[in-house]
Short mmCIF file of C-alpha atoms in Angstrom, two decimals:
data_model
loop_
_atom_site.label_atom_id
_atom_site.label_comp_id
_atom_site.label_asym_id
_atom_site.label_seq_id
_atom_site.Cartn_x
_atom_site.Cartn_y
_atom_site.Cartn_z
CA MET A 14 96.31 -83.94 68.06
CA ASP A 15 95.43 -86.96 65.94
CA PHE A 16 98.84 -88.45 65.12
CA THR A 17 97.37 -91.33 63.10
CA SER A 18 96.26 -88.85 60.44
CA PHE A 19 99.77 -87.41 60.20
CA VAL A 20 101.32 -90.87 60.11
CA GLY A 21 98.93 -91.98 57.38
CA ILE A 22 99.46 -89.10 54.99
CA ILE A 23 103.20 -88.75 55.61
CA SER A 24 103.87 -92.47 55.24
CA GLY A 25 101.81 -92.60 52.05
CA LEU A 26 103.68 -89.71 50.46
CA ALA A 27 107.03 -91.04 51.72
CA LEU A 28 106.44 -94.44 50.12
CA ILE A 29 105.56 -92.85 46.78
CA VAL A 30 108.58 -90.55 46.84
CA SER A 31 110.81 -93.47 47.84
CA ALA A 32 109.53 -95.52 44.92
CA ILE A 33 110.23 -92.62 42.56
CA LEU A 34 113.76 -92.15 43.86
CA TYR A 35 114.40 -95.90 43.75
CA GLY A 36 113.55 -96.06 40.08
CA SER A 37 115.08 -92.75 39.03
CA SER A 38 117.69 -90.47 40.49
CA ASP A 39 116.24 -87.46 38.66
CA ILE A 40 113.04 -86.49 40.47
CA SER A 41 112.67 -83.39 38.30
CA ILE A 42 111.13 -85.51 35.53
CA PHE A 43 108.08 -85.86 37.76
CA VAL A 44 107.59 -82.11 37.93
CA ASN A 45 105.43 -80.47 35.31
CA VAL A 46 104.05 -77.02 36.13
CA PRO A 47 101.31 -76.92 33.43
CA GLY A 48 100.11 -80.35 34.58
CA ILE A 49 99.95 -79.20 38.20
CA MET A 50 97.99 -76.13 37.12
CA ILE A 51 95.49 -78.24 35.20
CA VAL A 52 94.88 -80.73 38.00
CA ILE A 53 94.88 -78.46 41.06
CA GLY A 54 93.33 -75.45 39.36
CA GLY A 55 90.70 -77.53 37.59
CA THR A 56 89.80 -79.43 40.77
CA ILE A 57 89.39 -76.23 42.78
CA ALA A 58 87.37 -74.55 40.01
CA ALA A 59 85.01 -77.53 39.65
CA THR A 60 84.59 -77.75 43.43
CA LEU A 61 83.69 -74.07 43.71
CA PHE A 62 81.24 -74.51 40.85
CA THR A 63 79.60 -77.48 42.61
CA PHE A 64 79.40 -76.12 46.16
CA GLN A 65 78.81 -72.77 47.79
CA PHE A 66 81.96 -70.95 48.81
CA LYS A 67 81.04 -71.13 52.52
CA ASP A 68 80.62 -74.90 52.30
CA THR A 69 84.01 -75.27 50.62
CA MET A 70 85.71 -73.16 53.30
CA ALA A 71 83.89 -75.13 56.01
CA ALA A 72 85.26 -78.34 54.47
CA PHE A 73 88.85 -77.11 54.61
CA ARG A 74 88.38 -75.95 58.21
CA ALA A 75 87.02 -79.39 59.06
CA ALA A 76 90.03 -80.99 57.38
CA ALA A 77 92.29 -78.96 59.68
CA ILE A 78 90.36 -80.34 62.65
CA VAL A 79 91.19 -83.87 61.49
CA PHE A 80 94.87 -83.14 62.09
CA THR A 81 94.69 -80.87 65.13
CA GLN A 82 92.07 -82.40 67.43
CA ASP A 83 91.80 -85.80 69.04
CA LYS A 84 88.71 -87.84 68.25
CA GLN A 85 85.92 -87.91 70.78
CA ASN A 86 85.69 -90.77 73.25
CA PRO A 87 82.13 -92.03 73.94
CA GLN A 88 83.35 -93.52 77.22
CA GLN A 89 84.15 -90.05 78.53
CA MET A 90 80.68 -88.78 77.72
CA ILE A 91 79.09 -91.82 79.36
CA ALA A 92 81.15 -91.05 82.49
CA THR A 93 79.98 -87.42 82.34
CA MET A 94 76.32 -88.42 82.08
CA LEU A 95 76.70 -90.82 84.99
CA GLN A 96 78.22 -88.06 87.09
CA LEU A 97 75.27 -85.82 86.22
CA THR A 98 72.95 -88.66 87.19
CA ARG A 99 74.49 -88.61 90.67
CA VAL A 100 73.88 -84.85 90.86
CA ALA A 101 70.25 -85.23 89.77
CA ARG A 102 69.69 -88.06 92.28
CA ARG A 103 71.17 -86.15 95.22
CA GLU A 104 69.97 -82.63 94.51
CA GLY A 105 67.12 -83.02 92.03
CA LEU A 106 66.81 -82.12 88.35
CA MET A 107 66.83 -78.40 89.13
CA ALA A 108 70.48 -78.73 90.17
CA LEU A 109 71.41 -79.58 86.57
CA SER A 110 70.91 -75.95 85.59
CA ARG A 111 73.92 -75.05 87.74
CA GLU A 112 76.20 -77.48 85.91
CA LYS A 113 78.50 -75.95 83.31
CA ALA A 114 79.22 -78.05 80.24
CA ASP A 115 81.82 -77.52 77.52
CA SER A 116 79.39 -78.88 74.93
CA PRO A 117 76.59 -76.47 73.91
CA PHE A 118 74.47 -79.50 73.05
CA LEU A 119 74.90 -80.95 76.55
CA GLN A 120 74.24 -77.56 78.14
CA ARG A 121 71.01 -77.25 76.19
CA ALA A 122 69.95 -80.74 77.25
CA LEU A 123 70.66 -79.97 80.90
CA ASN A 124 68.72 -76.72 80.76
CA MET A 125 65.66 -78.45 79.30
CA ALA A 126 65.88 -81.25 81.86
CA SER A 127 66.14 -78.78 84.76
CA ASP A 128 63.06 -76.96 83.45
CA ALA A 129 61.15 -80.25 83.65
CA SER A 130 60.34 -80.12 79.93
CA ASP A 131 58.32 -82.93 78.42
CA GLU A 132 60.44 -85.97 77.54
CA ASP A 133 59.06 -86.17 74.01
CA TYR A 134 59.81 -82.48 73.49
CA ILE A 135 63.40 -82.96 74.66
CA ARG A 136 63.85 -86.05 72.49
CA HIS A 137 62.49 -84.35 69.36
CA THR A 138 64.41 -81.12 69.96
CA LEU A 139 67.74 -82.84 70.50
CA GLN A 140 67.13 -85.20 67.59
CA ALA A 141 66.49 -82.21 65.33
CA ASP A 142 69.91 -80.85 66.34
CA ILE A 143 71.52 -84.22 65.58
CA ASP A 144 69.84 -84.43 62.18
CA SER A 145 70.97 -80.89 61.37
CA LEU A 146 74.56 -81.79 62.28
CA LYS A 147 74.38 -84.88 60.04
CA MET A 148 73.38 -82.74 57.05
CA ARG A 149 76.11 -80.15 57.67
CA HIS A 150 78.76 -82.84 58.00
CA TYR A 151 77.47 -84.65 54.93
CA VAL A 152 78.09 -81.56 52.82
CA VAL A 153 81.61 -81.21 54.24
CA GLN A 154 82.41 -84.84 53.48
CA ASP A 155 80.91 -84.52 50.01
CA VAL A 156 83.28 -81.66 49.17
CA PHE A 157 86.29 -83.96 49.54
CA LYS A 158 84.53 -86.88 47.89
CA LYS A 159 83.87 -84.71 44.85
CA MET A 160 87.45 -83.41 44.87
CA GLY A 161 88.57 -87.03 44.93
CA MET A 162 86.52 -87.57 41.77
CA TYR A 163 87.51 -84.34 40.02
CA ALA A 164 91.29 -84.67 40.49
CA PRO A 165 91.71 -87.90 38.43
CA ALA A 166 89.26 -86.55 35.84
CA PHE A 167 91.33 -83.40 35.33
CA GLY A 168 94.45 -85.56 35.35
CA MET A 169 93.03 -87.50 32.44
CA LEU A 170 92.07 -84.25 30.72
CA GLY A 171 95.66 -83.06 31.07
CA THR A 172 96.86 -86.37 29.63
CA LEU A 173 94.60 -85.94 26.61
CA ILE A 174 95.97 -82.44 26.06
CA GLY A 175 99.50 -83.81 26.25
CA LEU A 176 98.69 -86.64 23.82
CA ILE A 177 97.26 -84.21 21.32
CA GLN A 178 100.41 -82.14 21.56
CA MET A 179 102.52 -85.28 21.24
CA LEU A 180 100.69 -86.49 18.15
CA SER A 181 101.32 -83.15 16.52
CA GLN A 182 105.08 -83.96 16.72
CA LEU A 183 105.03 -87.38 15.04
CA ASN A 184 107.44 -86.07 12.46
CA ASN A 185 110.00 -85.81 15.28
CA PRO A 186 110.37 -89.33 16.80
CA GLU A 187 112.89 -88.17 19.40
CA ALA A 188 110.29 -85.87 20.98
CA ILE A 189 107.59 -88.53 21.32
CA GLY A 190 109.04 -90.26 24.40
CA PRO A 191 109.49 -87.14 26.56
CA ALA A 192 106.12 -85.79 25.39
CA MET A 193 104.39 -89.01 26.42
CA ALA A 194 106.01 -88.84 29.87
CA VAL A 195 104.76 -85.29 30.35
CA ALA A 196 101.29 -86.29 29.17
CA LEU A 197 101.05 -89.06 31.76
CA LEU A 198 102.17 -86.85 34.62
CA THR A 199 98.78 -85.16 34.96
CA THR A 200 97.11 -88.53 35.48
CA PHE A 201 99.77 -89.23 38.11
CA TYR A 202 99.03 -85.94 39.89
CA GLY A 203 95.28 -86.56 39.87
CA SER A 204 95.67 -90.07 41.25
CA ILE A 205 98.01 -88.90 44.02
CA LEU A 206 95.67 -86.12 45.15
CA SER A 207 92.64 -88.40 45.09
CA THR A 208 94.02 -91.54 46.76
CA VAL A 209 96.46 -89.99 49.25
CA ILE A 210 94.72 -86.75 50.24
CA PHE A 211 91.09 -86.12 49.25
CA GLN A 212 89.50 -89.56 49.68
CA PRO A 213 91.30 -90.32 52.98
CA ILE A 214 90.24 -86.95 54.40
CA ALA A 215 86.63 -87.64 53.37
CA GLY A 216 86.81 -91.01 55.09
CA LYS A 217 88.35 -89.51 58.21
CA LEU A 218 85.65 -86.86 58.39
CA LYS A 219 82.97 -89.52 58.06
CA ALA A 220 84.50 -91.49 60.94
CA ARG A 221 84.64 -88.32 63.06
CA THR A 222 80.99 -87.61 62.25
CA ILE A 223 79.96 -91.09 63.39
CA LEU A 224 81.74 -90.57 66.71
CA GLU A 225 80.28 -87.10 67.20
CA ILE A 226 76.76 -88.32 66.46
CA GLN A 227 77.27 -91.20 68.87
CA THR A 228 78.34 -88.73 71.56
CA LEU A 229 75.27 -86.56 70.98
CA GLU A 230 73.01 -89.60 71.10
CA ILE A 231 74.57 -90.56 74.44
CA ILE A 232 73.70 -87.07 75.72
CA ARG A 233 70.15 -87.33 74.37
CA ASP A 234 69.45 -90.79 75.80
CA GLY A 235 71.27 -90.03 79.05
CA THR A 236 69.19 -86.91 79.63
CA ILE A 237 65.93 -88.72 78.97
CA ALA A 238 67.02 -91.65 81.17
CA MET A 239 67.80 -89.24 84.02
CA MET A 240 64.36 -87.70 83.77
CA GLY A 241 62.59 -91.06 83.62
CA SER A 242 64.65 -92.70 86.34
CA ASN A 243 67.74 -91.20 87.91
CA ASN A 244 68.88 -94.65 89.01
CA TYR A 245 72.61 -94.80 88.37
CA LEU A 246 72.71 -98.41 87.19
CA ALA A 247 69.68 -97.98 84.93
CA VAL A 248 71.28 -94.99 83.18
CA TYR A 249 74.55 -96.88 82.82
CA GLU A 250 72.82 -99.89 81.24
CA ARG A 251 71.01 -97.57 78.84
CA LEU A 252 74.19 -95.81 77.71
CA SER A 253 76.65 -98.69 77.74
CA SER A 254 75.02 -100.15 74.64
CA TYR A 255 76.82 -97.44 72.64
CA VAL A 256 80.21 -99.08 73.18
CA PRO A 257 81.32 -102.66 72.46
CA ALA A 258 80.93 -105.09 75.35
CA HIS A 259 84.68 -105.66 75.72
CA GLN A 260 85.28 -101.90 76.10
CA ARG A 261 82.66 -101.27 78.76
CA LYS A 262 84.05 -100.25 82.12
CA PRO A 263 82.51 -101.85 85.22
CA VAL A 264 80.74 -99.42 87.51
CA GLY A 265 79.74 -99.47 91.12
CA LEU A 266 76.36 -98.60 92.54
CA ARG A 267 77.53 -95.43 94.24
CA ASP A 268 75.20 -92.50 94.47
#
């Protein structure tokens, strides 16, 4: 579980609620059902109009992953590829077909390597998978980016509706103040949804995508390095470039 995501969103909401309570003991003045309907309903409607339903559902499933799964660690995949290098060096590339991998991408790479496929074919095939993943993840990220744009826009729309209703009551000065407060609430709702929820989730998904792509590239380059030269140190030097120098773990020359 990624606790930093929980800490981020909970602390953000807690600070906002604390500021509201500090300035006013009556939190009910910040609740306006029609405004919530305009902002949330309008944002969802515009998102469904922009994207296919399956892409929208995929985005919400991906958002759940942000909170429920730990991020991938490139160091672990490098260690896995080095272990497979030892297997290939001791038993030959054919032995890789007997290795069971949790990652379908890694399993596919091992199967192609054990079949002695051409290196260029393996590189292009695995790169096509990586490019396909990039496009799928881009759409998922774009869903939340667009929601982050739509929410403030519908908040402003709700404010304009409230201002029109307020101006229609100019003959009643006592009603202007409360009407103005209600009108501004929709802008408040839109800003909260955009800055605390939608945009941070989009950013988190982008960061997860970068890590996942890095992991797949480690698999791709590690597989090709094993086929070209199953020298343990050579494979390590090839893959270690994916992590910062100060995070690289020293390795021995064991086979």
